[in-house]
Amino acid sequence: MVLAIIKYNAGNIQSVLYALERIGVAATVTDNQEQLKSADKVIFPGVGEAGSAMRYLKERNLDLVIKQLQQPVLGICLGMQLMCRYSEENNTDCLGIFNEKVQKFNSEELGLKIPQIGWNSIYGLKSKLFEGIEENSYCYFVHGYYAAPGEHTIATTNYDRPYSSALKKNNFYGVQFHPEKSAVVGEKILKNFLEL
Amino acid sequence: MLTKRIIPCLDVKNGRTVKGTNFVGLRDAGDPVELGALYAQQGADELVFLDITATVEKRKTLSELVSRVAHHINIPFTVGGGISSVQDVSALLESGADKISVNTSAFKRPQLIDELAKEFGSQCVVLAIDAKKEDDGEWYVYLNGGRTKTDSKCVDWAKKAVELGAGEILLTSMDHDGTKQGFALDITRTLSAQLPVPVIASGGGGSLQHFVDVFGLAHADAALAASIFHFKEIGIEELKRYLLVHQIHVRI
């Protein structure tokens, strides 16, 4: 199996590579369009800021390439948010694969700590991505923006409100948490993705 | 619901853990990676590696260690100790660290926090503060591992650091550190109430009840400890079960 990780100006690619290595899978980090199109699976990682990430993708036509991918694609954290329609983070139009809009947690309203950092539970698990994962399993999150629940939600998490901790549409999957840092639960989710 | 975090801290010198541990069953008790992996398996939520190497070889050995940790450990980890530039941080993050912590260098040049937050995002910038309560009843910032007193109040510095982009505050009470008499509840509570970012309490955790108090009474988001874990005075699983029984939400 050829597994490609999209190379762009966002962090944590290394962490994803190491996590895959721990479960015995090699991956290619690339921004080459042909390599991405021909891979069996694609991971779209991300820690960073939505506006500059989208600019970077557009400058290299990677936005169009990602939207047209036919194989299973997994967006992680910012990667998932970029697959949504729009992000409030610097007013950014995103890829529009998922209809959901990405909004900022409002700390002033609720006395919340922003970003949310730490382990939170996921429930309402719907897809094969979560096969063998128990309801209310804990995953590691670091984010200040969230996607509201919507038609593509396949996992939900509560912070100040319920939000989408995972989304799915056709071959596209997105998770708000970091499976590469979520201990054995995260490893199982990555394995499930590789077996889709 | 977001859980409270338990964070073992490993002091590292020349790539090896110091202060010792009494773990039996580890192939090499001095190997930070092996100890970190054991804690991760026992349910630690994050790890902190604090490098106290003072040699010129420091950067290279630290990057090598970070890379080994990142390869083997499946939970997030922070690296701290003598970090003073964007280049330092860049090398550590590229080696696989999730967050870095800065202390004295950031106090001496607060702009560093802004530079790091802009370059790498606030989520990976932890500001560590060593604080001590003085006779006037106020908590003051100390530098250089607690050797140098400053005139800055802990709360003021923490607020400024958050404005500059620090994403978390790691507060160590020098009055409590090593005493096993409990965490500094007053200053932890103050910071937690006044800051919009998570506060990690450190120093003084010696009993299961101390952790209940720092979460329940002082509203810390995370608690860090070292020797009580290294010397198995408190097991992470035991601690988390105790916290759950006392209505503190933790990941088990």
mmCIF file of C-alpha atoms in Angstrom, chain B residues 104-116 157 160-161 164-165:
data_model
loop_
_atom_site.group_PDB
_atom_site.id
_atom_site.type_symbol
_atom_site.label_atom_id
_atom_site.label_comp_id
_atom_site.label_asym_id
_atom_site.label_seq_id
_atom_site.Cartn_x
_atom_site.Cartn_y
_atom_site.Cartn_z
ATOM 1 C CA THR B 104 14.419 32.564 32.229
ATOM 2 C CA SER B 105 15.145 33.424 28.580
ATOM 3 C CA ALA B 106 11.548 34.551 28.059
ATOM 4 C CA PHE B 107 11.570 36.684 31.196
ATOM 5 C CA LYS B 108 14.775 38.387 30.089
ATOM 6 C CA ARG B 109 13.461 38.922 26.574
ATOM 7 C CA PRO B 110 9.644 38.681 26.564
ATOM 8 C CA GLN B 111 9.561 39.230 22.801
ATOM 9 C CA LEU B 112 10.770 35.627 22.501
ATOM 10 C CA ILE B 113 7.267 34.436 23.436
ATOM 11 C CA ASP B 114 5.747 36.551 20.678
ATOM 12 C CA GLU B 115 8.293 35.264 18.150
ATOM 13 C CA LEU B 116 7.656 31.643 19.113
ATOM 14 C CA TRP B 157 4.307 38.197 34.414
ATOM 15 C CA LYS B 160 1.905 39.550 30.114
ATOM 16 C CA ALA B 161 3.231 36.246 28.796
ATOM 17 C CA LEU B 164 2.426 37.807 24.131
ATOM 18 C CA GLY B 165 1.209 34.376 23.075
#
